[in-house]
Short mmCIF file of C-alpha atoms in Angstrom, two decimals:
data_model
loop_
_atom_site.label_atom_id
_atom_site.label_comp_id
_atom_site.label_asym_id
_atom_site.label_seq_id
_atom_site.Cartn_x
_atom_site.Cartn_y
_atom_site.Cartn_z
CA MET A 636 22.30 15.95 -27.40
CA THR A 637 21.90 12.65 -25.53
CA ASP A 638 23.07 9.10 -25.99
CA GLU A 639 21.80 5.61 -25.25
CA THR A 640 23.31 5.46 -21.80
CA THR A 641 22.01 8.74 -20.40
CA ARG A 642 18.85 9.65 -22.25
CA PRO A 643 15.72 9.35 -20.13
CA TRP A 644 13.45 7.69 -22.71
CA LEU A 645 13.47 4.50 -24.79
CA ASP A 646 11.49 2.35 -27.17
CA PRO A 647 10.62 -0.72 -25.04
CA LEU A 648 11.05 -3.02 -28.03
CA SER A 649 14.73 -2.00 -28.14
CA VAL A 650 15.22 -3.72 -24.77
CA ALA A 651 16.29 -7.36 -25.02
CA ALA A 652 13.62 -9.91 -24.08
CA GLN A 653 14.57 -12.32 -21.30
CA THR A 654 13.16 -15.80 -20.81
CA GLY A 655 13.65 -18.35 -18.07
CA THR A 656 13.06 -18.47 -14.32
CA GLY A 657 14.91 -19.58 -11.20
CA TYR A 658 12.10 -22.04 -10.38
CA PRO A 659 13.14 -25.66 -9.95
CA ASN A 660 11.56 -28.22 -12.27
CA PRO A 661 8.76 -29.01 -12.87
CA PHE A 662 7.54 -25.55 -11.81
CA ALA A 663 9.38 -23.68 -14.56
CA ALA A 664 7.61 -25.41 -17.47
CA PRO A 665 4.39 -23.30 -17.51
CA LEU A 666 6.50 -20.12 -17.86
CA GLU A 667 8.29 -21.16 -21.05
CA GLY A 668 6.21 -18.77 -23.18
CA ARG A 669 6.96 -15.74 -21.00
CA GLU A 670 9.29 -12.92 -22.16
CA LYS A 671 10.25 -9.92 -20.02
CA ARG A 672 11.77 -6.63 -21.09
CA ARG A 673 13.21 -4.87 -18.05
CA LEU A 674 12.36 -1.24 -18.84
CA GLY A 675 13.03 0.19 -15.39
CA ASN A 676 16.53 -1.28 -15.29
CA ALA A 677 17.23 -0.01 -18.81
CA LEU A 678 16.22 3.50 -17.71
CA GLY A 679 18.46 3.42 -14.62
CA LEU A 680 15.68 2.94 -12.05
CA SER A 681 16.40 0.87 -8.94
CA GLN A 682 13.60 1.43 -6.40
CA PHE A 683 11.01 -0.54 -8.36
CA GLY A 684 11.09 -2.81 -11.38
CA VAL A 685 8.98 -2.16 -14.49
CA ASN A 686 8.78 -5.01 -16.97
CA LEU A 687 7.00 -5.23 -20.31
CA VAL A 688 5.85 -8.86 -20.35
CA THR A 689 4.64 -11.01 -23.24
CA LEU A 690 2.76 -14.24 -22.54
CA ALA A 691 2.39 -16.64 -25.45
CA PRO A 692 -0.88 -18.61 -25.62
CA GLY A 693 -0.91 -21.08 -22.73
CA SER A 694 1.86 -19.40 -20.77
CA TRP A 695 1.75 -18.35 -17.13
CA SER A 696 3.23 -15.18 -15.58
CA SER A 697 4.50 -17.16 -12.57
CA GLN A 698 3.42 -19.82 -10.15
CA ARG A 699 0.59 -18.45 -8.00
CA HIS A 700 2.18 -16.50 -5.11
CA TRP A 701 2.06 -13.48 -2.83
CA HIS A 702 4.83 -11.23 -1.50
CA ALA A 703 5.45 -10.34 2.14
CA GLU A 704 7.23 -7.03 1.48
CA GLU A 705 6.72 -5.90 -2.11
CA ASP A 706 3.68 -4.21 -3.68
CA GLU A 707 2.89 -5.37 -7.23
CA PHE A 708 0.88 -3.73 -10.04
CA VAL A 709 -0.22 -4.95 -13.49
CA TYR A 710 -1.68 -3.01 -16.46
CA VAL A 711 -2.91 -4.98 -19.49
CA LEU A 712 -1.89 -3.51 -22.86
CA VAL A 713 -2.85 -6.15 -25.46
CA GLY A 714 -4.98 -9.29 -25.35
CA GLN A 715 -7.12 -11.10 -22.80
CA VAL A 716 -5.41 -12.54 -19.73
CA THR A 717 -6.89 -14.56 -16.87
CA LEU A 718 -6.08 -13.44 -13.32
CA VAL A 719 -6.26 -16.30 -10.80
CA THR A 720 -6.60 -15.57 -7.07
CA ASP A 721 -8.21 -17.29 -4.08
CA ALA A 722 -11.52 -15.80 -5.26
CA GLY A 723 -11.34 -17.57 -8.62
CA GLU A 724 -10.71 -16.33 -12.15
CA GLN A 725 -11.22 -12.95 -13.79
CA VAL A 726 -10.42 -12.16 -17.43
CA LEU A 727 -8.71 -8.78 -17.86
CA GLY A 728 -8.55 -7.04 -21.25
CA PRO A 729 -6.63 -4.01 -22.51
CA GLY A 730 -6.75 -1.05 -20.15
CA MET A 731 -7.58 -3.12 -17.05
CA ALA A 732 -5.37 -2.96 -13.96
CA ALA A 733 -4.63 -5.17 -10.97
CA GLY A 734 -2.73 -4.65 -7.73
CA PHE A 735 -1.37 -6.88 -5.01
CA PRO A 736 -0.44 -5.14 -1.75
CA ALA A 737 2.56 -6.49 0.17
CA GLY A 738 1.55 -8.92 2.88
CA LYS A 739 -1.94 -9.67 1.55
CA ALA A 740 -2.09 -13.47 1.76
CA ASP A 741 -3.95 -14.07 -1.52
CA GLY A 742 -1.82 -15.77 -4.14
CA HIS A 743 -2.14 -14.49 -7.71
CA HIS A 744 -0.86 -15.17 -11.18
CA LEU A 745 -1.83 -14.54 -14.80
CA ILE A 746 -2.54 -17.21 -17.40
CA ASN A 747 -2.98 -16.63 -21.11
CA ARG A 748 -5.87 -18.96 -21.95
CA SER A 749 -6.44 -17.24 -25.31
CA ASP A 750 -5.13 -18.04 -28.78
CA LEU A 751 -3.27 -14.72 -29.12
CA PRO A 752 -0.31 -13.15 -27.33
CA VAL A 753 -0.87 -11.05 -24.23
CA LEU A 754 1.20 -7.94 -23.42
CA TYR A 755 1.19 -6.20 -20.03
CA LEU A 756 3.24 -3.93 -17.80
CA GLU A 757 4.19 -5.16 -14.32
CA VAL A 758 5.62 -2.99 -11.55
CA GLY A 759 7.07 -4.27 -8.29
CA THR A 760 8.94 -2.70 -5.41
CA ARG A 761 12.51 -3.84 -4.82
CA ALA A 762 12.71 -4.81 -1.15
CA LYS A 763 16.14 -5.86 0.16
CA ALA A 764 14.70 -8.85 2.00
CA GLU A 765 11.59 -10.64 0.81
CA VAL A 766 9.61 -13.87 1.14
CA ALA A 767 7.24 -15.11 -1.54
CA GLN A 768 4.71 -17.79 -0.60
CA TYR A 769 3.37 -20.13 -3.29
CA SER A 770 -0.30 -21.07 -3.05
CA ASP A 771 -0.56 -24.28 -5.06
CA ILE A 772 2.84 -25.98 -4.80
CA ASP A 773 5.40 -26.97 -2.15
CA MET A 774 7.69 -23.98 -2.67
CA VAL A 775 8.78 -20.80 -0.90
CA ALA A 776 11.17 -18.09 -2.16
CA ARG A 777 13.47 -16.05 0.05
CA LYS A 778 15.50 -13.03 -1.06
CA ASP A 779 18.24 -11.68 1.19
CA GLY A 780 20.35 -9.38 -0.94
CA GLY A 781 20.08 -9.96 -4.65
CA ARG A 782 18.45 -13.19 -5.80
CA PHE A 783 15.54 -15.36 -4.80
CA ILE A 784 16.36 -18.83 -3.45
CA PHE A 785 13.61 -21.41 -3.94
CA THR A 786 13.10 -24.26 -1.43
CA ARG A 787 10.38 -26.59 -0.20
CA LYS A 788 8.12 -25.05 2.45
CA ASN A 789 10.03 -26.94 5.18
CA GLY A 790 13.23 -25.25 3.97
CA GLU A 791 14.72 -28.31 2.24
CA PRO A 792 16.48 -27.52 -1.02
CA TYR A 793 15.32 -28.77 -4.40
CA SER A 794 18.08 -30.98 -5.73
CA MET B 705 -16.63 -14.06 -4.33
CA THR B 706 -15.04 -10.61 -4.05
CA ASP B 707 -16.31 -7.07 -3.60
CA GLU B 708 -15.23 -3.56 -4.59
CA THR B 709 -13.10 -3.05 -1.51
CA THR B 710 -11.06 -6.24 -1.61
CA ARG B 711 -10.90 -7.40 -5.19
CA PRO B 712 -7.43 -7.06 -6.70
CA TRP B 713 -8.45 -5.69 -10.12
CA LEU B 714 -10.32 -2.67 -11.46
CA ASP B 715 -11.34 -0.76 -14.54
CA PRO B 716 -9.21 2.41 -14.34
CA LEU B 717 -12.04 4.51 -15.76
CA SER B 718 -14.08 3.62 -12.65
CA VAL B 719 -11.58 5.60 -10.54
CA ALA B 720 -12.51 9.25 -10.05
CA ALA B 721 -10.37 11.76 -11.98
CA GLN B 722 -8.63 14.40 -9.86
CA THR B 723 -7.61 17.83 -11.03
CA GLY B 724 -5.68 20.61 -9.32
CA THR B 725 -2.22 20.96 -7.80
CA GLY B 726 -0.65 22.39 -4.64
CA TYR B 727 1.47 24.77 -6.74
CA PRO B 728 1.12 28.47 -5.91
CA ASN B 729 -0.07 30.78 -8.66
CA PRO B 730 0.90 31.42 -11.39
CA PHE B 731 2.61 28.00 -11.60
CA ALA B 732 -0.64 26.01 -11.41
CA ALA B 733 -2.19 27.44 -14.58
CA PRO B 734 -0.40 25.22 -17.16
CA LEU B 735 -1.71 22.11 -15.35
CA GLU B 736 -5.40 22.97 -15.63
CA GLY B 737 -5.97 20.37 -18.34
CA ARG B 738 -4.43 17.52 -16.33
CA GLU B 739 -6.54 14.73 -14.81
CA LYS B 740 -5.13 11.93 -12.62
CA ARG B 741 -6.74 8.63 -11.69
CA ARG B 742 -4.88 7.15 -8.72
CA LEU B 743 -4.95 3.45 -9.59
CA GLY B 744 -2.36 2.30 -7.07
CA ASN B 745 -4.22 3.91 -4.19
CA ALA B 746 -7.51 2.42 -5.39
CA LEU B 747 -5.91 -1.04 -5.40
CA GLY B 748 -4.51 -0.65 -1.88
CA LEU B 749 -0.87 -0.09 -2.87
CA SER B 750 1.27 2.22 -0.74
CA GLN B 751 4.94 1.73 -1.69
CA PHE B 752 4.62 3.45 -5.06
CA GLY B 753 1.95 5.51 -6.78
CA VAL B 754 0.51 4.54 -10.18
CA ASN B 755 -1.59 7.20 -11.88
CA LEU B 756 -3.45 7.11 -15.19
CA VAL B 757 -3.00 10.67 -16.43
CA THR B 758 -4.86 12.56 -19.16
CA LEU B 759 -3.39 15.76 -20.59
CA ALA B 760 -5.73 17.93 -22.64
CA PRO B 761 -4.16 19.75 -25.60
CA GLY B 762 -1.83 22.43 -24.26
CA SER B 763 -1.62 20.99 -20.76
CA TRP B 764 1.54 20.20 -18.81
CA SER B 765 2.16 17.21 -16.51
CA SER B 766 3.94 19.45 -13.97
CA GLN B 767 6.45 22.23 -13.78
CA ARG B 768 9.84 20.92 -14.90
CA HIS B 769 11.49 19.26 -11.88
CA TRP B 770 13.60 16.41 -10.53
CA HIS B 771 13.30 14.36 -7.34
CA ALA B 772 16.06 13.76 -4.79
CA GLU B 773 14.68 10.49 -3.42
CA GLU B 774 11.98 9.07 -5.68
CA ASP B 775 12.36 7.17 -8.96
CA GLU B 776 9.76 8.03 -11.62
CA PHE B 777 8.55 6.11 -14.69
CA VAL B 778 6.21 7.03 -17.57
CA TYR B 779 4.58 4.82 -20.25
CA VAL B 780 2.62 6.52 -23.05
CA LEU B 781 -0.71 4.86 -23.91
CA VAL B 782 -2.48 7.27 -26.30
CA GLY B 783 -1.37 10.33 -28.25
CA GLN B 784 1.86 12.21 -28.80
CA VAL B 785 3.47 13.95 -25.83
CA THR B 786 6.58 16.10 -25.67
CA LEU B 787 9.18 15.29 -23.01
CA VAL B 788 11.28 18.31 -22.02
CA THR B 789 14.63 17.85 -20.24
CA ASP B 790 17.95 19.70 -20.11
CA ALA B 791 18.78 18.00 -23.43
CA GLY B 792 15.81 19.55 -25.21
CA GLU B 793 12.55 18.08 -26.47
CA GLN B 794 11.57 14.57 -27.55
CA VAL B 795 8.12 13.54 -28.77
CA LEU B 796 6.97 10.20 -27.32
CA GLY B 797 4.10 8.23 -28.89
CA PRO B 798 2.12 5.20 -27.73
CA GLY B 799 4.28 2.42 -26.35
CA MET B 800 7.25 4.66 -25.53
CA ALA B 801 8.66 4.81 -22.00
CA ALA B 802 10.69 7.28 -19.93
CA GLY B 803 12.41 7.05 -16.57
CA PHE B 804 13.88 9.53 -14.12
CA PRO B 805 16.18 8.05 -11.45
CA ALA B 806 16.11 9.67 -8.01
CA GLY B 807 18.84 12.26 -7.58
CA LYS B 808 19.58 12.76 -11.28
CA ALA B 809 19.70 16.56 -11.57
CA ASP B 810 17.91 16.85 -14.93
CA GLY B 811 14.50 18.44 -14.67
CA HIS B 812 11.73 16.90 -16.76
CA HIS B 813 8.08 17.37 -17.60
CA LEU B 814 5.59 16.43 -20.30
CA ILE B 815 3.68 18.88 -22.48
CA ASN B 816 0.83 18.02 -24.81
CA ARG B 817 1.60 20.18 -27.85
CA SER B 818 -0.85 18.19 -30.01
CA ASP B 819 -4.52 18.79 -30.83
CA LEU B 820 -5.69 15.52 -29.22
CA PRO B 821 -5.71 14.20 -25.65
CA VAL B 822 -2.71 12.31 -24.30
CA LEU B 823 -3.02 9.36 -21.93
CA TYR B 824 -0.12 7.86 -20.00
CA LEU B 825 0.75 5.85 -16.89
CA GLU B 826 3.10 7.36 -14.32
CA VAL B 827 4.76 5.45 -11.47
CA GLY B 828 6.67 7.03 -8.59
CA THR B 829 8.14 5.74 -5.37
CA ARG B 830 6.65 7.06 -2.13
CA ALA B 831 9.59 8.29 -0.05
CA LYS B 832 8.81 9.55 3.46
CA ALA B 833 11.00 12.63 3.02
CA GLU B 834 11.60 14.21 -0.36
CA VAL B 835 12.83 17.36 -2.08
CA ALA B 836 11.82 18.32 -5.60
CA GLN B 837 13.88 20.96 -7.42
CA TYR B 838 12.23 23.04 -10.17
CA SER B 839 14.38 23.84 -13.17
CA ASP B 840 12.70 26.88 -14.70
CA ILE B 841 11.01 28.74 -11.81
CA ASP B 842 11.83 30.03 -8.32
CA MET B 843 10.27 27.10 -6.45
CA VAL B 844 11.28 24.09 -4.37
CA ALA B 845 9.04 21.40 -2.84
CA ARG B 846 9.73 19.61 0.44
CA LYS B 847 7.83 16.59 1.76
CA ASP B 848 8.30 15.51 5.36
CA GLY B 849 5.46 13.15 6.15
CA GLY B 850 2.45 13.45 3.89
CA ARG B 851 2.23 16.51 1.66
CA PHE B 852 4.55 18.65 -0.39
CA ILE B 853 5.12 22.24 0.78
CA PHE B 854 6.10 24.68 -1.98
CA THR B 855 8.37 27.67 -1.27
CA ARG B 856 10.77 29.98 -3.07
CA LYS B 857 14.30 28.55 -3.42
CA ASN B 858 15.47 30.70 -0.48
CA GLY B 859 12.77 29.05 1.69
CA GLU B 860 10.40 32.04 1.78
CA PRO B 861 6.75 31.07 1.53
CA TYR B 862 4.49 32.03 -1.33
CA SER B 863 1.75 34.24 0.11
#
């Protein structure tokens, strides 16, 4: 009765995994073991993104950052992942959740310090204009329309 | 370094389960076995809601409906749940996802037709003004500000 393009459900593993990041080098290297399956996009959603993310052992979710305009949410499905914030480190296992309200100036990221893959869901609002501040490196991201542009904090481009 | 009110992570089972609905009778009865834990709220998020939902055997997620303004997403964690849409029924097991774009006029709900509990995550945008249309009953919901008001389709109140 339905087909791939209109049916409202899917098997997440049928969605192609994407790797890579827009980060300039050397900031992209810690993310090499990250794969994202963009479930929300595949289901026709546009107001928020929902990604099924796999982190290989050693991989990071992102550089540590916080968003000015976009709420973020994480739910751990498989494995043990380390959440890093200004307060330190917290290991989160399956069934644990985390949330990062827009504008809260506490950078966060996830690191897989275990020997096994980690799988989690991440949800984030899609704001038209956005600034992401990076806590540990000389980088800022600005979105005005579609894509994030990454520069030094003084606005100079990375060459 | 952190406390309950500011830390960015939580154990979802530490969040109180809520039951009940604003539906007028007799439309509330099929939802009696539904419990929601409002994880997004507990983590300080406001742009979208994230609920961990339990459906007891026989229970429904809602009356079948679609939203004019708010995207919705579902990810099944435990059990087998039946998704009902205009196209018919589809059983979704753990790891399956569903999505309902705002304005798509195809009513949906979930029914637990199994003998075991079902557990899933639901995500929905928080639009300031919203209309939900119900597919199978004489009801419409309008939100203008905080809460949904439920009336007959001709606007008459339920007494």
